[in-house]
Coordinates of C-alpha atoms and ligand atoms in Angstrom, one line a residue:
X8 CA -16.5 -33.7 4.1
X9 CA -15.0 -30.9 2.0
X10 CA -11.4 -30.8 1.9
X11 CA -10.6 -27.3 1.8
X12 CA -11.1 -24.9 4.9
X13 CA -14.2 -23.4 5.4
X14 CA -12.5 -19.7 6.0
X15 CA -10.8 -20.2 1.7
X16 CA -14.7 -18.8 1.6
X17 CA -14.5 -15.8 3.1
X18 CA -11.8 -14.4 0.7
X19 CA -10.9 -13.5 -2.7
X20 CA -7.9 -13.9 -5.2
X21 CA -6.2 -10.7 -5.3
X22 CA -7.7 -9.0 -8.3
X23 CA -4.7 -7.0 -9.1
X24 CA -2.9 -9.8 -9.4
X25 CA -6.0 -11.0 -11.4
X26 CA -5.5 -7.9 -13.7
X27 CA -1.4 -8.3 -14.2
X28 CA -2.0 -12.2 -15.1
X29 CA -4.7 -11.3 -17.8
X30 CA -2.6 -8.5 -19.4
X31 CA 0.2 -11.3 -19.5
X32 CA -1.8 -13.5 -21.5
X33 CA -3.5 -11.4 -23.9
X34 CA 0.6 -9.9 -24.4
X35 CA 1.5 -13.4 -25.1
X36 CA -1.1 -13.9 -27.5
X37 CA 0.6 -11.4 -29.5
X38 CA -1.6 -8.4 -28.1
X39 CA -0.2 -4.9 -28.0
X40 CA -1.2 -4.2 -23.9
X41 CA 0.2 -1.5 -21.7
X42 CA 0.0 -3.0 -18.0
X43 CA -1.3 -0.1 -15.3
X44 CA -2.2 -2.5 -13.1
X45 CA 1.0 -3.7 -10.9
X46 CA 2.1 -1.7 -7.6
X47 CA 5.6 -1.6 -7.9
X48 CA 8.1 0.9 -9.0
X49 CA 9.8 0.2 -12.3
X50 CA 13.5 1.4 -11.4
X51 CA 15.8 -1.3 -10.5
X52 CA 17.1 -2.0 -7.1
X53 CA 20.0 0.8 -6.1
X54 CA 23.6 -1.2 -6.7
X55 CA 25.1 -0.1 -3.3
X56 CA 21.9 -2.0 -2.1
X57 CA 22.6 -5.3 -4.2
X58 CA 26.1 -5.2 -3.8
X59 CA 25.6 -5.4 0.0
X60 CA 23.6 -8.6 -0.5
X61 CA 26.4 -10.0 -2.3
X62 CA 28.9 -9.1 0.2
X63 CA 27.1 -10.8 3.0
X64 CA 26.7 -13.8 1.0
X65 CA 30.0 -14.0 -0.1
X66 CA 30.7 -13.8 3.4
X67 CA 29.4 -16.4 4.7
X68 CA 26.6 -14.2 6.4
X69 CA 23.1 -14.8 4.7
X70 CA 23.8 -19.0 4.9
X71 CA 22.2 -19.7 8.2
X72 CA 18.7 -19.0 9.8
X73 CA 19.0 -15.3 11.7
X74 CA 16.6 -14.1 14.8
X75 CA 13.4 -14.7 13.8
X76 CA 12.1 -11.2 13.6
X77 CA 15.5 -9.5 12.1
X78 CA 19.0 -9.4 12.5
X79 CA 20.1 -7.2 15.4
X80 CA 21.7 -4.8 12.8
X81 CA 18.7 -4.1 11.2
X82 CA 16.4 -3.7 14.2
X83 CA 19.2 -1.2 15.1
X84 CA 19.1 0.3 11.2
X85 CA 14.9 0.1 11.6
X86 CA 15.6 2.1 15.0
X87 CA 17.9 4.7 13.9
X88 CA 15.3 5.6 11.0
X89 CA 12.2 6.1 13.0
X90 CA 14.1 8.3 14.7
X91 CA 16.0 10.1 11.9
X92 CA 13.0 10.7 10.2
X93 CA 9.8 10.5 12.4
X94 CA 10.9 11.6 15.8
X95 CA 9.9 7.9 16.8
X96 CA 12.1 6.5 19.4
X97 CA 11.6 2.5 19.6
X98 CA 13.8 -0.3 21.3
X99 CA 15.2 -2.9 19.4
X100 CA 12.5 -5.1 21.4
X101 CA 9.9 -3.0 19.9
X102 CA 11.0 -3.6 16.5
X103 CA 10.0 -6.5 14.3
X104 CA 11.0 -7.5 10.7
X105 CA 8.9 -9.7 8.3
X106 CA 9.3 -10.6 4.6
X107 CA 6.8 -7.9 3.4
X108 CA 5.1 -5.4 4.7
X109 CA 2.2 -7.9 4.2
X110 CA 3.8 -10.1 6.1
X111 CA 4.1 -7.7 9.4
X112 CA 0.6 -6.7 9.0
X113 CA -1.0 -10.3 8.9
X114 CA 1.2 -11.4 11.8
X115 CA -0.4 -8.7 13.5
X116 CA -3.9 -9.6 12.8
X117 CA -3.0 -13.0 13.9
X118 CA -1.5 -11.7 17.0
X119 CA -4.6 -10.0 18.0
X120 CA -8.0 -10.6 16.7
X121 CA -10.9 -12.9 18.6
X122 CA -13.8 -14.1 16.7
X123 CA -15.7 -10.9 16.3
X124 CA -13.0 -8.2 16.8
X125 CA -13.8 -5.1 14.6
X126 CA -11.2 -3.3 12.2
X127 CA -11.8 -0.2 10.8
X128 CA -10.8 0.2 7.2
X129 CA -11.3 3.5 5.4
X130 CA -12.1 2.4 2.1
X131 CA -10.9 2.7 -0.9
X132 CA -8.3 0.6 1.1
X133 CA -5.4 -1.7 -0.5
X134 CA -7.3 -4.9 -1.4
X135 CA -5.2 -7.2 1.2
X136 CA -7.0 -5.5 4.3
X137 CA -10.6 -6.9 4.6
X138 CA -8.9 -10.4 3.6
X139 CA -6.3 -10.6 6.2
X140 CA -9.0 -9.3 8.9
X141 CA -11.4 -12.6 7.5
X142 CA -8.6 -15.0 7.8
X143 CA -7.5 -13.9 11.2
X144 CA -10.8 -14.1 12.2
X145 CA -11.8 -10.6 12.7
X146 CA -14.7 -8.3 11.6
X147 CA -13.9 -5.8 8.6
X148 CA -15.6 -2.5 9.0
X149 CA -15.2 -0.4 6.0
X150 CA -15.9 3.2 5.9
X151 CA -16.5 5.0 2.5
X152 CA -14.8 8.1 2.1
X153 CA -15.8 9.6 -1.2
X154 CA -13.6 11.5 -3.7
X155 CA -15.7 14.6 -2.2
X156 CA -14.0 13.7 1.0
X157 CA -10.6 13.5 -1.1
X158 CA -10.8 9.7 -0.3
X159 CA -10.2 10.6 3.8
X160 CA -11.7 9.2 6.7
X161 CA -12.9 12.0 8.5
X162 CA -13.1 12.4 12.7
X163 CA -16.9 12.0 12.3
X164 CA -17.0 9.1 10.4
X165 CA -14.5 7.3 12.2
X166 CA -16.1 8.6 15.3
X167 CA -19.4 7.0 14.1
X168 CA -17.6 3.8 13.0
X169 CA -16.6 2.8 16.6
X170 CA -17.6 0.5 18.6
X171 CA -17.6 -1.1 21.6
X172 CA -15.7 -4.4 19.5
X173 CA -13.6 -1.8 17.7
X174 CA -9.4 -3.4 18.1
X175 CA -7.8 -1.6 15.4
X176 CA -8.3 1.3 13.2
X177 CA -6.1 0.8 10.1
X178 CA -4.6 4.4 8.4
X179 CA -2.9 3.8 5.3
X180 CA -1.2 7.3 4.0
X181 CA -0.2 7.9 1.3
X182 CA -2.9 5.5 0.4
X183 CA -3.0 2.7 -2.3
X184 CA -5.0 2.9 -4.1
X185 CA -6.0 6.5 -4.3
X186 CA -2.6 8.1 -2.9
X187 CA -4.1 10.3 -1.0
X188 CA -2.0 11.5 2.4
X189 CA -3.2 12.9 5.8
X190 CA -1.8 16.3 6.9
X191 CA -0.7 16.9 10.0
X192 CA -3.9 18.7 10.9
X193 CA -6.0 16.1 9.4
X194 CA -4.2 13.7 11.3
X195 CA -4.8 15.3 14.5
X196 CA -8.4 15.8 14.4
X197 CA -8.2 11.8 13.7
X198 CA -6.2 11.7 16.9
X199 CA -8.2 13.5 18.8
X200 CA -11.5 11.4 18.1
X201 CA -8.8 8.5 19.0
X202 CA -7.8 9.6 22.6
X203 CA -11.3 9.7 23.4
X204 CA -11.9 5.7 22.9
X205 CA -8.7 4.1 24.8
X206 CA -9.4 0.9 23.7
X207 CA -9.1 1.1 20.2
X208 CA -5.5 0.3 18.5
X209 CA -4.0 2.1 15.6
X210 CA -2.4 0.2 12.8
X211 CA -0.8 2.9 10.4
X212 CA 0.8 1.6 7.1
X213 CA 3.4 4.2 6.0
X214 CA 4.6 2.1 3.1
X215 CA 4.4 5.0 1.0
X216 CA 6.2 7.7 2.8
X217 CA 8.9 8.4 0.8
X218 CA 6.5 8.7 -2.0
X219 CA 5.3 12.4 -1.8
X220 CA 5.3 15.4 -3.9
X221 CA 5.0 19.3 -4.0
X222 CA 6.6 19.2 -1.1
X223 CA 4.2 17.7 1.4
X224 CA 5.1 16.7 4.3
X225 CA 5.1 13.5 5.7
X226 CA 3.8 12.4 9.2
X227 CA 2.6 9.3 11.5
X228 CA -0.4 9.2 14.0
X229 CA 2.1 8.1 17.0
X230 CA 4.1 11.2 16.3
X231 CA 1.6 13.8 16.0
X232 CA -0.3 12.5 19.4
X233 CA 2.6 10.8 21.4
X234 CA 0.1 9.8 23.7
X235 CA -1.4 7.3 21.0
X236 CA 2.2 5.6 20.5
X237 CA 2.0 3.1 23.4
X238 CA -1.3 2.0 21.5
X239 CA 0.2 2.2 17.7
X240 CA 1.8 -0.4 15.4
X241 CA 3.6 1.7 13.0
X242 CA 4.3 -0.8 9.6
X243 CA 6.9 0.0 7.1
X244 CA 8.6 -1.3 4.4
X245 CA 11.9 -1.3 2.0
X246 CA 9.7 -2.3 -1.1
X247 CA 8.8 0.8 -2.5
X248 CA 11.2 3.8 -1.7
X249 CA 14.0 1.7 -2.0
X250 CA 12.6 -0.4 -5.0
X251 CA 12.6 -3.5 -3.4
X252 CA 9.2 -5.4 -4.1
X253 CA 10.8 -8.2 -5.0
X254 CA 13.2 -8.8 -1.8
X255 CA 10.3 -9.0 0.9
X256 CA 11.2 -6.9 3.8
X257 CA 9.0 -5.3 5.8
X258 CA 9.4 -3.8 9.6
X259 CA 7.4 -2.5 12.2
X260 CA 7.3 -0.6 15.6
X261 CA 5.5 -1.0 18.3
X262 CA 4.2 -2.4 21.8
X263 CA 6.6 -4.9 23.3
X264 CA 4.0 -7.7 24.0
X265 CA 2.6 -7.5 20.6
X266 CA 5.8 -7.3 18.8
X267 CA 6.7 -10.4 21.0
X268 CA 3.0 -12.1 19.6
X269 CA 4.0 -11.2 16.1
X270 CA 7.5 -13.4 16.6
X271 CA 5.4 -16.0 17.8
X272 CA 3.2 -16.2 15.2
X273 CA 6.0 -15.7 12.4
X274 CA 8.6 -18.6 14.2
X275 CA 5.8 -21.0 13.7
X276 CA 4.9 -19.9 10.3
X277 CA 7.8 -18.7 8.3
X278 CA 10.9 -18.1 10.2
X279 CA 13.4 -15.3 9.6
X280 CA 12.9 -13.4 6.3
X281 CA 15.9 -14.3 4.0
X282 CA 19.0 -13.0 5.4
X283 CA 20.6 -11.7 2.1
X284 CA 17.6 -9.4 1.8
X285 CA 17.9 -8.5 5.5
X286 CA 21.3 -7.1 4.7
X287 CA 20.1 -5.5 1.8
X288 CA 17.4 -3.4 3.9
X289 CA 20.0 -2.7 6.8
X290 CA 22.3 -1.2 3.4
X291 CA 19.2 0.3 2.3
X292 CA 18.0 2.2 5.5
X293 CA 21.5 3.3 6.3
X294 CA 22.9 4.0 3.6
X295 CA 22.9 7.0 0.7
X296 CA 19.2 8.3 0.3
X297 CA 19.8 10.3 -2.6
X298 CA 18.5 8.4 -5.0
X299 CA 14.6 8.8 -3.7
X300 CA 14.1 12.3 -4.5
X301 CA 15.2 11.7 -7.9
X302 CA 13.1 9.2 -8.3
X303 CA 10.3 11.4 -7.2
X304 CA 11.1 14.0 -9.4
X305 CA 10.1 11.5 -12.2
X306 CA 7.1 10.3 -10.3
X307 CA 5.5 13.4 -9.6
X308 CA 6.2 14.8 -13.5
X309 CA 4.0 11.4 -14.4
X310 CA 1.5 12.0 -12.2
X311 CA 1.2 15.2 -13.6
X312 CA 1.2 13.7 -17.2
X313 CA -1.6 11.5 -15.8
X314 CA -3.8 13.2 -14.3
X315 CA -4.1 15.7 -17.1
X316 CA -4.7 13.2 -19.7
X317 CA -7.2 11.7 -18.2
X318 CA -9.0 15.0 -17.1
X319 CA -9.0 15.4 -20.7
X320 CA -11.0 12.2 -21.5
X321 CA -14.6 11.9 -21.9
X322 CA -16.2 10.9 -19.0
X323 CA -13.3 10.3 -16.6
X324 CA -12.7 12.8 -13.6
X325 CA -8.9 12.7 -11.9
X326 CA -8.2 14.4 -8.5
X327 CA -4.3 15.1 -8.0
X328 CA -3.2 13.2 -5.2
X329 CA -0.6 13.9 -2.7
X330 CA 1.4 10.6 -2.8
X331 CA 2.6 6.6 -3.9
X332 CA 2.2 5.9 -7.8
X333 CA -1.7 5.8 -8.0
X334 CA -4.2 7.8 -9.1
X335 CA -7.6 6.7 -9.1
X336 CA -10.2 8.4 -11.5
X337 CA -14.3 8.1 -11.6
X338 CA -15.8 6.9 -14.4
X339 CA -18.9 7.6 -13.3
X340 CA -19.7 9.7 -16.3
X341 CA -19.3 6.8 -18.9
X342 CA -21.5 4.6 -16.9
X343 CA -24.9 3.6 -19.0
X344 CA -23.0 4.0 -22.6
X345 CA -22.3 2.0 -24.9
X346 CA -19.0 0.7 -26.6
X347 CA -19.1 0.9 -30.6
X348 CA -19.1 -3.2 -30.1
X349 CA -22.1 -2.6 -28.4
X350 CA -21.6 -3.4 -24.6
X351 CA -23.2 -1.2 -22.4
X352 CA -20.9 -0.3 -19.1
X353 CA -22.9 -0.8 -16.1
X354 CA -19.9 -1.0 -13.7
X355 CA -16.1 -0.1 -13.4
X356 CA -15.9 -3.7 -13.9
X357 CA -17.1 -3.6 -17.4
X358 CA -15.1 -0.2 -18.2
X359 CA -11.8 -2.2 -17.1
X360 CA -12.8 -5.1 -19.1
X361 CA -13.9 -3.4 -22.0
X362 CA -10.8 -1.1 -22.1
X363 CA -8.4 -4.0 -22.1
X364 CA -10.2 -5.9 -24.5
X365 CA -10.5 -2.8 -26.9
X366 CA -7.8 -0.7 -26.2
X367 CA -5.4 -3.2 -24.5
X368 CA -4.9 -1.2 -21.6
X369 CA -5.3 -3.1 -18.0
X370 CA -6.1 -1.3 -14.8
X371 CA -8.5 -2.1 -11.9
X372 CA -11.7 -1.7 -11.5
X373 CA -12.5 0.8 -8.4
X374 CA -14.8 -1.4 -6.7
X375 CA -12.3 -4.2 -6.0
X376 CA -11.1 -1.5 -3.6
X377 CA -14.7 -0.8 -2.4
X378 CA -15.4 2.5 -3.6
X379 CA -16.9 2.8 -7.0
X380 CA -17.5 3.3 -10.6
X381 CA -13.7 4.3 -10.3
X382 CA -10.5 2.7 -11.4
X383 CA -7.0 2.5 -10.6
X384 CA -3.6 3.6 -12.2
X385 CA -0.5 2.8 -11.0
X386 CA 1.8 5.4 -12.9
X387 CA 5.3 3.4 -11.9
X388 CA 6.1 2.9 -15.7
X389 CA 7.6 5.0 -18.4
X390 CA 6.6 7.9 -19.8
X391 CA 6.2 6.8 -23.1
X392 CA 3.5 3.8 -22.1
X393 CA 1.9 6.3 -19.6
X394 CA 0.8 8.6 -22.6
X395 CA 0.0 6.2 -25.1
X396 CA -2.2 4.6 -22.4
X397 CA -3.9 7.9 -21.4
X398 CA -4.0 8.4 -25.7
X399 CA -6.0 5.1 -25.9
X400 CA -8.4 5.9 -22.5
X401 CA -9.2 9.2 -24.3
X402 CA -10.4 7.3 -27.5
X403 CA -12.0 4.1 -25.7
X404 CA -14.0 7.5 -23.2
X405 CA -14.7 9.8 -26.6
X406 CA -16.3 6.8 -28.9
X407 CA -18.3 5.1 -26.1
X408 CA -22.2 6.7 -27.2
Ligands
PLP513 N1 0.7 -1.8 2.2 C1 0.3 -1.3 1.1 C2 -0.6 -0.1 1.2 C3 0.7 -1.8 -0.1 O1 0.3 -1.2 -1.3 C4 1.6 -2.9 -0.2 C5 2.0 -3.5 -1.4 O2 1.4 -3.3 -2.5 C6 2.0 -3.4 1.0 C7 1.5 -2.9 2.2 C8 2.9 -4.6 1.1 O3 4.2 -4.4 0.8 P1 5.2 -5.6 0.8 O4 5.5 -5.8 -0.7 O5 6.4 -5.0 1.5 O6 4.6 -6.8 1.4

């Protein structure tokens, strides 16, 4: 009898996580290698943020085990800013609070998918998706949308991809990993499609909605067709506006019997999420804001950098995307050449492999996020390793024959 559970089969090791650990070696083997791979912003936590941690710890108030899906506070704090800045009203009830964004999302799979239960995932999609529907149980159905497309599901497909077993379509904008972002419009054609099939759920995972540039704007299915929000779980996050990866707090609103499932799940399985991190996220969502345009500024100005570097390499085409720290170039026109060591790339796996091992820069390969030859570039880093990275793509792309 095998020891390990039959569903450890149906998954994968996170390759980004595969990507980060094998930059880390070949860097302490002495290697020069610039790391693109990692989805987290590079500026520190904000100190009014930290030194609220420290307070409550100092007084006596991250010691003991809180509710188990969020301190009162910041269900009020999570509250407050889907009203402030989505027009969102939710109860406390309707709120829940997990460590991670991750966290709140497989709770809800848990909550909610039978054997056979579809999910639609648009793909390129954030690697974690199809997984978490397999462990759960459930029935990933991925829908391609091509760079063409600019990496959007559109009303047809998703129209197309529906079916009688359909429970959730997930909506990730901006998207990791291409960082594409719905418009409004776009948005409501989705909705539209949506109000014709009552039975089908939306997940939408906004983790990225402070991340946006040239000044576009920002919106959520349940706010563009209020008659979808008694049927939407809208997932959020402190990680990455507030540069908090590391303090695992994610939140949610939604449907009071599922947000009660999801507490269910999470008291048997985790508990509360840390309480000094809980405070830190109430600090975070009420407090001083200023700091995430500025940090903008400096994302957009690399994306910029980016996108036009690698435009400029052999091979490589870069759309500009609308939002997170991604962009996510083809490389379809280096496919079927050779490196001067001789390999010949036949997939975006071999282009990733042979640009680390060459050049000593690590991204990931496109297909690990189901649409490829393609790869991924997160461009939270500093300038300086951003353009000698692009400097070394553009040689690896112009000596490949
Ligand atoms: N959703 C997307 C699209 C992400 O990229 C990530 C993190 O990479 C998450 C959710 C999870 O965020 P957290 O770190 O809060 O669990």
């Amino acid at each position: 009898m095998a020891f390990l559970a039959d569903h450890l089969k149906r998954i994968k090791p996170s390759p980004t996580i595969a990507v980060t650990d094998k930059a880390r070696a070949l860097k302490a083997a002495g290697r020069n290698v610039i790391g693109l791979g990692a989805g987290e912003p590079d500026f520190d936590t904000p100190e009014h943020i930290k030194e609220a941690a420290i307070r409550a710890i100092r007084e006596g108030r991250a010691s003991k085990y809180t509710a188990v899906d969020g301190l009162p506070e910041l269900k009020q704090a999570v509250a407050a800013k889907f009203k402030r800045e989505n027009g969102l009203e939710y109860k406390t009830s309707q709120i829940t609070v997990s460590a991670g964004g991750k966290q709140v999302l497989y709770n809800a799979f848990m909550a909610t998918l039978n054997p056979g239960d579809e999910v639609i995932i648009p793909a390129p999609y954030w690697v974690s998706y199809p997984d978490m529907v397999l462990l759960a149980g459930g029935k990933p159905v991925e829908v391609v949308c091509g760079m063409d497309k600019g990496f959007k599901i559109t009303p047809e497909a998703l129209e197309r991809a529906i079916t009688a077993k359909t429970k959730w379509f997930l909506l990730n904008s901006p998207s990791n990993p291409t960082g594409a972002a719905y418009t409004r419009a776009e948005l409501r054609a989705l909705a539209d499609v949506l109000l014709r099939h009552p039975h089908v759920h939306i997940m939408t995972d906004d983790m990225y909605e402070h991340l946006i540039y040239d000044n576009f704007v920002f919106t959520t299915p349940a706010q563009v067709e209020p008659e979808l929000y008694p049927r939407t779980l809208t997932v959020n996050g402190v990680s990455k506006a507030y540069c908090m990866t590391g303090w695992r707090i994610g939140y949610a609103g939604g449907p009071e019997p599922l947000i009660k499932a999801m507490a269910m799940i999470q008291s048997q399985s985790t508990t509360n999420p840390a309480a000094a991190s809980q405070w830190a996220a109430v600090e975070a969502l009420n407090g001083p804001q200023d700091f995430i345009p500025k940090h903008n500024k400096i994302f957009q100005e690399r994306r910029d950098l980016v996108v036009s570097m690698l435009n400029q390499a052999k091979g490589i085409k870069c759309p500009t995307p609308e939002g997170a720290f991604y962009v996510y170039p083809s490389c379809a026109g280096t496919m079927g050449k050779t490196t001067p060591t001789g390999k010949t790339l036949a997939t975006d796996e071999d282009f990733v492999t042979e640009l680390l091992e060459q050049e000593g820069v690590a991204v990931v390969h496109g297909s690990a996020f189901g649409l490829g030859p393609a790869f991924r570039i997160s461009y939270a880093t500093r300038n300086e390793d951003l353009e000698e990275a692009c400097n070394r793509i553009q040689r690896f792309c112009g000596n490949l024959k």
